[in-house]
PDB file of C-alpha atoms in Angstrom:
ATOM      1  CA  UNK A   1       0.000   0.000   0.000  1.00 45.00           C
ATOM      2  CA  UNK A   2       1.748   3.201  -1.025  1.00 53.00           C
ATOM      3  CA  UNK A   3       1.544   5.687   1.632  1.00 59.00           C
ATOM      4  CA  UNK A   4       0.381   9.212   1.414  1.00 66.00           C
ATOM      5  CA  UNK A   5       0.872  12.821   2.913  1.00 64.00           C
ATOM      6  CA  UNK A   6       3.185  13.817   4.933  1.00 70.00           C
ATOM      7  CA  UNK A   7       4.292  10.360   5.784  1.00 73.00           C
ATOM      8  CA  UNK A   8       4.705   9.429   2.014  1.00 69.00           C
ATOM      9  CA  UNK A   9       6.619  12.056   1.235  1.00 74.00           C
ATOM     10  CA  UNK A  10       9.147  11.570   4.071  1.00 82.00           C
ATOM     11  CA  UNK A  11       9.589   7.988   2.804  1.00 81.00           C
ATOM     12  CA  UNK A  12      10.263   8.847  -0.802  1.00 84.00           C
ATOM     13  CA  UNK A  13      12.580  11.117   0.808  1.00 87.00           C
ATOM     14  CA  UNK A  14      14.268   8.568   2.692  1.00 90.00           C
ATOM     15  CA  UNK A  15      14.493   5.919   0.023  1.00 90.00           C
ATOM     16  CA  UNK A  16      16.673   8.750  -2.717  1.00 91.00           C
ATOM     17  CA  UNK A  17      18.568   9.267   0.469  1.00 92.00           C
ATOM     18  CA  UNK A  18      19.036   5.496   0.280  1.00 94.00           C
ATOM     19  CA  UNK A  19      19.930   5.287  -3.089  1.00 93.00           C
ATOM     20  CA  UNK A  20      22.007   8.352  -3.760  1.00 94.00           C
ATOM     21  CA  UNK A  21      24.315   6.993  -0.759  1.00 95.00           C
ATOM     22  CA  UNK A  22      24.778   3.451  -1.520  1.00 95.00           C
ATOM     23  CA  UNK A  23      25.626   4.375  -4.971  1.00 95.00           C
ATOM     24  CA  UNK A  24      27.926   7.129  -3.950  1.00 96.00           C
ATOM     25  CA  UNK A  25      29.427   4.808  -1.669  1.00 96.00           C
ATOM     26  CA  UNK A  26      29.861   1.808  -4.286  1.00 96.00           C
ATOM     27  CA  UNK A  27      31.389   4.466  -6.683  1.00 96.00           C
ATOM     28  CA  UNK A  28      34.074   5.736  -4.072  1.00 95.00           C
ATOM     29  CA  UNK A  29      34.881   1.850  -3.065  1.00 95.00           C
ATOM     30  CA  UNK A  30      35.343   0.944  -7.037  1.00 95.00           C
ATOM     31  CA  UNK A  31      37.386   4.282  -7.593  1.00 94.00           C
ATOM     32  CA  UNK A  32      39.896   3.863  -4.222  1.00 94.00           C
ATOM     33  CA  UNK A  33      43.102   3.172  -5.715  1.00 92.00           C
ATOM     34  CA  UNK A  34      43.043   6.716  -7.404  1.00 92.00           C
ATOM     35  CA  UNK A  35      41.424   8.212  -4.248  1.00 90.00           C
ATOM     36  CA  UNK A  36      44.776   6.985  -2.204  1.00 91.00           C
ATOM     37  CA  UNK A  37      47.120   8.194  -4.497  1.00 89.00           C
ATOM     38  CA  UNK A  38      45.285  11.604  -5.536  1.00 86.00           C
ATOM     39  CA  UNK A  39      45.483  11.989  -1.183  1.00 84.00           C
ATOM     40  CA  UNK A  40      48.929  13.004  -1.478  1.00 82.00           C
ATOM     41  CA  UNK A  41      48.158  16.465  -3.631  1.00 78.00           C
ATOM     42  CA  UNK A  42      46.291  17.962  -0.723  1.00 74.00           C
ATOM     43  CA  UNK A  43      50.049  18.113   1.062  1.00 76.00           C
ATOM     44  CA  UNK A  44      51.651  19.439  -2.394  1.00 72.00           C
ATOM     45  CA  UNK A  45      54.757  22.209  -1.827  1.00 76.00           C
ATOM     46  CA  UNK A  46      54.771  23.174  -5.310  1.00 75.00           C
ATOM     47  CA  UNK A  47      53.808  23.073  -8.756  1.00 69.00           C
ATOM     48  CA  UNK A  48      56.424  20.233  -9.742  1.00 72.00           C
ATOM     49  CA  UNK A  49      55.358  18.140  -6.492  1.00 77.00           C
ATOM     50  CA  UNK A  50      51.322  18.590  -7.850  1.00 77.00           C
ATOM     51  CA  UNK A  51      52.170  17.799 -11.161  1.00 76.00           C
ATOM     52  CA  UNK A  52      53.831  14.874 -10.108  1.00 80.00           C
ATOM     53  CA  UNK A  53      50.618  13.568  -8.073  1.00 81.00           C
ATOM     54  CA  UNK A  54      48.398  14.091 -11.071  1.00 82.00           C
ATOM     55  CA  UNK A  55      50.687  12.137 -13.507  1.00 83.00           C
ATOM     56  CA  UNK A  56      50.590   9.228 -10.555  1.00 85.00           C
ATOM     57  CA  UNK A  57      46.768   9.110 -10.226  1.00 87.00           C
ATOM     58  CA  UNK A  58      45.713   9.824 -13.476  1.00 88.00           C
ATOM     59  CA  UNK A  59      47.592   6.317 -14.108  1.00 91.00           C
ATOM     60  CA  UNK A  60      45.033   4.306 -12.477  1.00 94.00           C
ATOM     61  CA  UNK A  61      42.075   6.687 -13.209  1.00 94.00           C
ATOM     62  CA  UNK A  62      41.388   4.887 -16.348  1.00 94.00           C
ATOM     63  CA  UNK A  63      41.082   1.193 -14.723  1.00 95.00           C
ATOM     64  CA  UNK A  64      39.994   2.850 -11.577  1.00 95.00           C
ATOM     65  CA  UNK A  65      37.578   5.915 -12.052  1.00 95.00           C
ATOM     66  CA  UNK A  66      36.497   5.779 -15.129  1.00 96.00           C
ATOM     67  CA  UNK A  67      34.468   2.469 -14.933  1.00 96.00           C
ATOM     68  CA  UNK A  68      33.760   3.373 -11.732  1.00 96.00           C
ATOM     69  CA  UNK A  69      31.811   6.572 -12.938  1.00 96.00           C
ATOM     70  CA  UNK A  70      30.202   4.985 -15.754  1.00 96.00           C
ATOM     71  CA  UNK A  71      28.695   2.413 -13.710  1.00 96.00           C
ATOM     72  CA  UNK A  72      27.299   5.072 -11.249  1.00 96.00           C
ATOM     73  CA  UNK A  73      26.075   6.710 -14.474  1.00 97.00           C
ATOM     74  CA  UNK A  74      23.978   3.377 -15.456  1.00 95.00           C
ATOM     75  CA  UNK A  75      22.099   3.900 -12.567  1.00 96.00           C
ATOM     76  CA  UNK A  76      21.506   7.437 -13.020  1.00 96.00           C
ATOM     77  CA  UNK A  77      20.284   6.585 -16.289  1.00 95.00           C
ATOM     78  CA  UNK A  78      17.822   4.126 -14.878  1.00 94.00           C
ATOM     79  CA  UNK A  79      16.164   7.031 -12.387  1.00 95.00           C
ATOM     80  CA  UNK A  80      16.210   9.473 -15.077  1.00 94.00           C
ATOM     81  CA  UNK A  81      14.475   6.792 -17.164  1.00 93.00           C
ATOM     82  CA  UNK A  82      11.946   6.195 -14.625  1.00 89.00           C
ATOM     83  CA  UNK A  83      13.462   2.852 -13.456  1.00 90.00           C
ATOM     84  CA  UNK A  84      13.938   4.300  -9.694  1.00 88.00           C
ATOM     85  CA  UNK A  85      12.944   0.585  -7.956  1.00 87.00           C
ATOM     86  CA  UNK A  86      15.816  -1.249 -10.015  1.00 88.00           C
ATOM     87  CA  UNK A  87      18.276  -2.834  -7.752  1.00 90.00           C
ATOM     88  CA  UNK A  88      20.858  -1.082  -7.082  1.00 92.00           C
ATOM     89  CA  UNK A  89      24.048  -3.404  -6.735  1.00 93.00           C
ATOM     90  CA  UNK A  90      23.308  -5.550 -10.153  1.00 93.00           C
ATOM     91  CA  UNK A  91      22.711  -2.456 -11.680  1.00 94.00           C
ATOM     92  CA  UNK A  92      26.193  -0.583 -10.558  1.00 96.00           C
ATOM     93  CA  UNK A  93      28.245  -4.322 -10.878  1.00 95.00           C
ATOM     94  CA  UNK A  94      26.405  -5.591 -14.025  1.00 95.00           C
ATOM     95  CA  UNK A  95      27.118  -2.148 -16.109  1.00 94.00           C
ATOM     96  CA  UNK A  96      30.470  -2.008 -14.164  1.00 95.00           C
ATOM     97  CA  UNK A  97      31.814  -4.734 -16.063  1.00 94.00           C
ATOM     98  CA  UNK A  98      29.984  -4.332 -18.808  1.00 93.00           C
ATOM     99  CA  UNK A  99      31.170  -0.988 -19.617  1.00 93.00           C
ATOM    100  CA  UNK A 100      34.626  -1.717 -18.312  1.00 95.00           C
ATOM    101  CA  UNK A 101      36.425  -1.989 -21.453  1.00 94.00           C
ATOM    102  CA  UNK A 102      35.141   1.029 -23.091  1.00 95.00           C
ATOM    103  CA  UNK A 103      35.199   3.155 -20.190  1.00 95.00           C
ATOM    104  CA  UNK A 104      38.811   1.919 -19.763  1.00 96.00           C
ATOM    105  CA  UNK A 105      40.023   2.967 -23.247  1.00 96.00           C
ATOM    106  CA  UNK A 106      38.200   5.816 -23.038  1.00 95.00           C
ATOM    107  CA  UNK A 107      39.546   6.928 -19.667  1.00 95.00           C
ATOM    108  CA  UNK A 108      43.197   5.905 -20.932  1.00 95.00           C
ATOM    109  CA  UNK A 109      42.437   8.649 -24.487  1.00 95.00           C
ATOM    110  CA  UNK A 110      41.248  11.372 -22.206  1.00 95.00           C
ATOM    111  CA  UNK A 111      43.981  10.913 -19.547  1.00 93.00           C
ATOM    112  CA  UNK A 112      46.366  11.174 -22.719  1.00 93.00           C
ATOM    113  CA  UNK A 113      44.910  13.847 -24.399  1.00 93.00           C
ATOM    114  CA  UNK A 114      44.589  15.818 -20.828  1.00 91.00           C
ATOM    115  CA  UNK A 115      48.156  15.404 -20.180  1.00 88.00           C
ATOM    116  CA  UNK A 116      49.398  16.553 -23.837  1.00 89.00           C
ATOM    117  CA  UNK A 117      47.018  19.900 -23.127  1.00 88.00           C
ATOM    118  CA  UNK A 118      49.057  20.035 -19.763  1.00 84.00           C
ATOM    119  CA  UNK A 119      52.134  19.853 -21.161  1.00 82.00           C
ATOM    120  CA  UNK A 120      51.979  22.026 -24.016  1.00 80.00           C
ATOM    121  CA  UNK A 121      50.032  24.701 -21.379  1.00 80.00           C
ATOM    122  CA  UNK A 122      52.873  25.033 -19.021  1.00 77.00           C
ATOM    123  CA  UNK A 123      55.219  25.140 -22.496  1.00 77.00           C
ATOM    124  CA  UNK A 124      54.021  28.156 -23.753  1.00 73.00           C
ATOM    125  CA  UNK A 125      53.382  29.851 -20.344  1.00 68.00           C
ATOM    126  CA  UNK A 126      56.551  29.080 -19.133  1.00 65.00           C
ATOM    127  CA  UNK A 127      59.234  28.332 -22.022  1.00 64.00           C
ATOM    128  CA  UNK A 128      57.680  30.330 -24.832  1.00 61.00           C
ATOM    129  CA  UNK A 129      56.815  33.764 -23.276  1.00 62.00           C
ATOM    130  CA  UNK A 130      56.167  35.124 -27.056  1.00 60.00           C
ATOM    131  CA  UNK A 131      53.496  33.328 -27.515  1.00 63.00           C
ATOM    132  CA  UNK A 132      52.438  33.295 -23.726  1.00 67.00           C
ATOM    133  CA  UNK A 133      48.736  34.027 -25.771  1.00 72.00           C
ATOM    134  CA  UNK A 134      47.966  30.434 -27.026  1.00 74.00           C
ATOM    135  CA  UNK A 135      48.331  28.965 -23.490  1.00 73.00           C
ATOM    136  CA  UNK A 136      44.805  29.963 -22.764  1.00 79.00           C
ATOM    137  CA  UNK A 137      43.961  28.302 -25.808  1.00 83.00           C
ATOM    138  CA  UNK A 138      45.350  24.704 -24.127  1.00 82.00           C
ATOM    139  CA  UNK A 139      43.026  26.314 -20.879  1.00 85.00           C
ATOM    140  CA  UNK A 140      39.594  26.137 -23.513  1.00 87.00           C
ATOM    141  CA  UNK A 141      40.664  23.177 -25.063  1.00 89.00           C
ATOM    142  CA  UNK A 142      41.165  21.193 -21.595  1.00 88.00           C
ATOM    143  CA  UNK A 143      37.548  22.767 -20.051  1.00 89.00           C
ATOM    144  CA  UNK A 144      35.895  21.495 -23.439  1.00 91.00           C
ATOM    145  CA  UNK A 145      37.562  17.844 -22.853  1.00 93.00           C
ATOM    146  CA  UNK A 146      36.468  18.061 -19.221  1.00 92.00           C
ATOM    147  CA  UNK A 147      33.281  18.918 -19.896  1.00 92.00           C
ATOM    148  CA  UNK A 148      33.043  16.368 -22.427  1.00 94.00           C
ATOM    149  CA  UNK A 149      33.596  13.308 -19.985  1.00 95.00           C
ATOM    150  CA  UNK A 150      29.569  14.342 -18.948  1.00 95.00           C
ATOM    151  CA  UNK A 151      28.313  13.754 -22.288  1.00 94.00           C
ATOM    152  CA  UNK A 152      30.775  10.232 -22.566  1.00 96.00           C
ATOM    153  CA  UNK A 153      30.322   8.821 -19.597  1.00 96.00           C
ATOM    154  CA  UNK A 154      26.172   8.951 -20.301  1.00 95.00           C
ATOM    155  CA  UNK A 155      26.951   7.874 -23.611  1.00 95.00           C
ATOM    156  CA  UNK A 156      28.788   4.844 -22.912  1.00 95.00           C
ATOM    157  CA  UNK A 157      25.675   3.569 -20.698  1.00 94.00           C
ATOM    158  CA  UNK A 158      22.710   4.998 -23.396  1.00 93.00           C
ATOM    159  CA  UNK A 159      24.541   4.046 -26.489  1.00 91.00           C
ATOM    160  CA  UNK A 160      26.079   1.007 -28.142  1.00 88.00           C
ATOM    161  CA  UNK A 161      28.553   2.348 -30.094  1.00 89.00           C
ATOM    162  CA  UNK A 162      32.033   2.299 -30.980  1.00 92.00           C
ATOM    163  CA  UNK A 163      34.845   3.944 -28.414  1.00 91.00           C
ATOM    164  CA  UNK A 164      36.058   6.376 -30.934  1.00 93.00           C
ATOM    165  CA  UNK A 165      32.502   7.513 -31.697  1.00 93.00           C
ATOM    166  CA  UNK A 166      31.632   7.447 -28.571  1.00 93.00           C
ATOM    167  CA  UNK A 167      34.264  10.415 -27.936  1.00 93.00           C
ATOM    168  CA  UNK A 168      33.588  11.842 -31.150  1.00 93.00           C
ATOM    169  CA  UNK A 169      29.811  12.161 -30.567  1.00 93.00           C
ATOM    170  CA  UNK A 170      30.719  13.492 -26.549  1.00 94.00           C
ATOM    171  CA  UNK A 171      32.920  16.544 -28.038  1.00 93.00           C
ATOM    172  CA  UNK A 172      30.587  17.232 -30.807  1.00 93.00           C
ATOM    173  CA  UNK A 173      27.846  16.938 -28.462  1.00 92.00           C
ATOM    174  CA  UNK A 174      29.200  19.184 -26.125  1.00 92.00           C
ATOM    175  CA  UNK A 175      30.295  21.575 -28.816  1.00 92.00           C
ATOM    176  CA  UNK A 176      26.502  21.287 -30.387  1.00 90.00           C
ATOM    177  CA  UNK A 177      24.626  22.061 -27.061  1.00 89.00           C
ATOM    178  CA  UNK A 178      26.627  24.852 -25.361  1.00 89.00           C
ATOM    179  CA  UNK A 179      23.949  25.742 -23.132  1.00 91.00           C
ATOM    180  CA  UNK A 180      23.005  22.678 -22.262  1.00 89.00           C
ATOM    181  CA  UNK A 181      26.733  21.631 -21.160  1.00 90.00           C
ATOM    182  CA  UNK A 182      26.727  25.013 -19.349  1.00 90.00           C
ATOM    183  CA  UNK A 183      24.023  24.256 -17.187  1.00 92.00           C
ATOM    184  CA  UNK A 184      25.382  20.485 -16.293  1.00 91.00           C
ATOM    185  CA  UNK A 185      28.617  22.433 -15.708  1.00 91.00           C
ATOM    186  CA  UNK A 186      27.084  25.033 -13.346  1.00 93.00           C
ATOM    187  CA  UNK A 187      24.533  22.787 -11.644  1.00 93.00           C
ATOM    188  CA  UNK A 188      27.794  20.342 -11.225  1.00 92.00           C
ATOM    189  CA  UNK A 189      29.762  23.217  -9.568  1.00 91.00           C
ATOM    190  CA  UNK A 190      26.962  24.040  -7.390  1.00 93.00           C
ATOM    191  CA  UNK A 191      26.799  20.792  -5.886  1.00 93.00           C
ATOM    192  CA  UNK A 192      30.839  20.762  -5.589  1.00 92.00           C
ATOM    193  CA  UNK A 193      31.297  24.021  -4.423  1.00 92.00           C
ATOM    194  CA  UNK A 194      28.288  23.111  -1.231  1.00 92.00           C
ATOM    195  CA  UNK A 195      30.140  20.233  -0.580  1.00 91.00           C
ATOM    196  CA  UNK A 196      33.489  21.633   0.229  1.00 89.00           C
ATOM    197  CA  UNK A 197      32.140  25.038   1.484  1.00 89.00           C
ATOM    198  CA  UNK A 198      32.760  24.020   4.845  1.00 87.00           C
ATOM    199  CA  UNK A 199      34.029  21.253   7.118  1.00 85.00           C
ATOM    200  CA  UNK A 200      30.348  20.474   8.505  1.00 87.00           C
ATOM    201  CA  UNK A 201      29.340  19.794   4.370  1.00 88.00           C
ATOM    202  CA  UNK A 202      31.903  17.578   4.005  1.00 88.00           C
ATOM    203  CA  UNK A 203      30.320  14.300   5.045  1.00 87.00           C
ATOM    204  CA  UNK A 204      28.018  15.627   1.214  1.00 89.00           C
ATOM    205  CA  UNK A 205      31.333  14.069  -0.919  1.00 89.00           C
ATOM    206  CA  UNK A 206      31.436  10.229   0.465  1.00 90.00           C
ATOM    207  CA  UNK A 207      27.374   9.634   0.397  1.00 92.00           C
ATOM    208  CA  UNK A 208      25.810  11.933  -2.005  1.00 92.00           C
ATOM    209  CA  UNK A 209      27.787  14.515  -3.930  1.00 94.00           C
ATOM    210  CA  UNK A 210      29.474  12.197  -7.213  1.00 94.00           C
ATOM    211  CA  UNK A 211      25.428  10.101  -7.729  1.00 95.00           C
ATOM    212  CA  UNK A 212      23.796  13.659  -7.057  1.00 95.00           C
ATOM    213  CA  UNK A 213      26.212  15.029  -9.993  1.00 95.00           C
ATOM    214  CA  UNK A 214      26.000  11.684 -12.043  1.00 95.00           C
ATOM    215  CA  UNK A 215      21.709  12.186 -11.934  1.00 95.00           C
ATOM    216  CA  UNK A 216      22.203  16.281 -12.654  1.00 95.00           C
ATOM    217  CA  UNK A 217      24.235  15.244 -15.498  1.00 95.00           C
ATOM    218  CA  UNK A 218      23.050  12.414 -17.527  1.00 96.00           C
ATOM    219  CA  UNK A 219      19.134  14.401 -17.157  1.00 95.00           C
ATOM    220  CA  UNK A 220      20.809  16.772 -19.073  1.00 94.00           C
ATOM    221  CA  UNK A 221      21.930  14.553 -21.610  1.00 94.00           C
ATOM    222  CA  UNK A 222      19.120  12.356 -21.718  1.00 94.00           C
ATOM    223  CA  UNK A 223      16.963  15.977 -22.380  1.00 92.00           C
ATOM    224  CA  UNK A 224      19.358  16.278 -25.177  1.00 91.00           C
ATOM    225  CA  UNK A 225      18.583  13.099 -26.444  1.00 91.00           C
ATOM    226  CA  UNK A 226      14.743  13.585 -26.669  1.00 91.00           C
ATOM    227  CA  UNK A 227      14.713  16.635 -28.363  1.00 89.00           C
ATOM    228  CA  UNK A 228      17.120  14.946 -31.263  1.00 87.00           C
ATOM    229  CA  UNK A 229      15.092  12.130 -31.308  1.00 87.00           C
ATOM    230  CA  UNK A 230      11.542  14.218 -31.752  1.00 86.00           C
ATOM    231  CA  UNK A 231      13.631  16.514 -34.771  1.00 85.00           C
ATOM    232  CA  UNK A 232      14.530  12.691 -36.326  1.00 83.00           C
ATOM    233  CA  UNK A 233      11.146  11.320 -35.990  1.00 84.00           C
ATOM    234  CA  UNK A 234       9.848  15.218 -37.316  1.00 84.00           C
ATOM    235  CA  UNK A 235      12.503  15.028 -40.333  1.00 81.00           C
ATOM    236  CA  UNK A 236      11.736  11.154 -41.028  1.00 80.00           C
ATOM    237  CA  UNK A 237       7.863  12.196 -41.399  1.00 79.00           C
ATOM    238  CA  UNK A 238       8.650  14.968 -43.796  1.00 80.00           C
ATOM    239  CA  UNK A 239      10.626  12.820 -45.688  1.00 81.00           C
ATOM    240  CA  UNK A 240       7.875  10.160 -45.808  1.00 79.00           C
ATOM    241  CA  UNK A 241       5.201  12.641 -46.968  1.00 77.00           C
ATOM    242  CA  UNK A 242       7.318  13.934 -49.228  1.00 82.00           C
ATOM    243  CA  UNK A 243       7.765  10.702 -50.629  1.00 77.00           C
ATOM    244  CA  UNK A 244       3.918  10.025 -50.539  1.00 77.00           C
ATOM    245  CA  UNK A 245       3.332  13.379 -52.348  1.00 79.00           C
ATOM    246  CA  UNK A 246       5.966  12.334 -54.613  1.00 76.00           C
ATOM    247  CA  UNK A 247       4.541   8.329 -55.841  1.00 78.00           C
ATOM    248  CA  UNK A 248       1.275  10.160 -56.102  1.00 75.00           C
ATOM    249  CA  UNK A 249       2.365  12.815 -58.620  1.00 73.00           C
ATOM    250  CA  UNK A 250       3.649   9.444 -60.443  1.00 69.00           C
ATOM    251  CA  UNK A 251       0.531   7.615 -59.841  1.00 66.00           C
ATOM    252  CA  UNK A 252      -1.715  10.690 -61.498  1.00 59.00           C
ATOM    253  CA  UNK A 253       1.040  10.908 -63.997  1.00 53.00           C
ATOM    254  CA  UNK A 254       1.500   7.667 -64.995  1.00 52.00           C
ATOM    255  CA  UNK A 255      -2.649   7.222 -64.870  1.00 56.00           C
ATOM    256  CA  UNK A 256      -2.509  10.319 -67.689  1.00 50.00           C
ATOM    257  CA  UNK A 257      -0.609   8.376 -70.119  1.00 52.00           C
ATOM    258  CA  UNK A 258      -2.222   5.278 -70.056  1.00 53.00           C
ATOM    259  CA  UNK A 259      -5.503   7.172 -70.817  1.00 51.00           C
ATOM    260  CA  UNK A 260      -3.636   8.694 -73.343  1.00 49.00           C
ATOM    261  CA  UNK A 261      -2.982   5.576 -75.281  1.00 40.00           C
ATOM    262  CA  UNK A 262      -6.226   3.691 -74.699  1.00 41.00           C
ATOM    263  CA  UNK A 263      -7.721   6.998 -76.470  1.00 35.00           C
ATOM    264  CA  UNK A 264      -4.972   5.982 -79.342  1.00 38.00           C
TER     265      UNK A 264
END
């Protein structure tokens, strides 16, 4: 018996409380090894020493992280959908090592192509002060890639595609719907910046802040994805009428000259 009022509410309340945690939770368990070894940057003396941290994390992110976050994005996908009873740890595990392989590669390109952007920033800002200019071109090229990881991680769980498409379609995405990857930007910084606005917030990060981002993010995309698929489904019927209008004109025409030659 479902329960109403007050009392219903407070027990929907409870059970995304339930499952924003657990899946929070599962995703910081999966993604520990490059927790442990990103620890160290909070104790960073300098640049070099930072740097250094990155480059040591960032090589586990990809078997780490990244199929850690796509899971947790397979069951944001599910609420979005309207799937909110499906179980929680066959969801995560099942699409965990499902999506392992892609997310893997995918994590291992990005991590690449991040570090090449890194490289050639510090380059021109440090080593090339002539053309100090084009280092804040490396700074929009590595917020577009970051952004991007929204739109690739949701595609990886939505889509069966390809690993190079799949980053293909997340930049062009991305690129395609500015607004759109604005707003899962600033809604994403909203919920990071609340979480580590003070010490009494913190407990947000382990239990609820990476699912809370995960379901912010993938509705975005999955808004995204409706409205193409209603312009495809517009552009397919104007095609097919067009067609119709077309093998009538034939029809009349053709019906024209065979009353043409029966007159003969």
């Amino acid at each position: 018996m479902e329960m109403r009022g007050m009392m219903g509410g407070f027990y929907k309340i409870s059970e995304w409380i339930m499952r924003l945690s657990v899946t929070n939770v599962l995703w910081i368990i999966c993604s520990l090894p490059f927790i442990i070894l990103l620890f160290p940057v909070l104790f960073a003396q300098n640049g070099d020493q930072l740097l250094g941290y990155f480059i040591v994390a960032g090589v586990v992110a990809p078997f780490t992280v990244f199929p850690a976050t796509a899971a947790m994005f397979s069951v944001a996908r599910k609420w979005v959908m309207g799937e909110v009873d499906a179980p929680l740890l066959s969801t995560y595990f099942r699409n965990y090592k499902d999506s392992y392989k892609q997310s893997m590669i995918g994590g291992v390109i990005y991590v690449i192509l991040f570090s090449i952007l890194i490289v050639d920033f510090r380059v021109y800002l440090v080593k090339l002060e002539s053309l100090k200019l084009l280092s804040y071109l490396f700074i929009a090229l590595f917020a577009l890639l970051a952004v991007s990881l929204f739109n690739f991680f949701s595609m990886v769980v939505h889509y069966h595609m390809k690993t190079m498409q799949l980053l293909k379609n997340a930049v062009l995405l991305t690129i395609g719907r500015p607004f759109r990857s604005l707003s899962t930007v600033i809604m994403s910084g909203a919920v990071i910046g609340i979480s580590v606005s003070s010490a009494k917030l913190m407990f947000l990060i382990p239990f609820f802040t990476g699912s809370v981002v995960a379901l912010l993010a993938f509705w975005n995309f999955y808004a995204v994805y409706i409205k193409l698929q209603e312009q495809m489904q517009k552009a397919a019927e104007a095609e097919a009428e067009e067609e119709r209008k077309r093998l009538e004109e034939e029809g009349i025409v053709l019906n024209a000259e065979e009353g043409q030659s029966s007159i003969k």
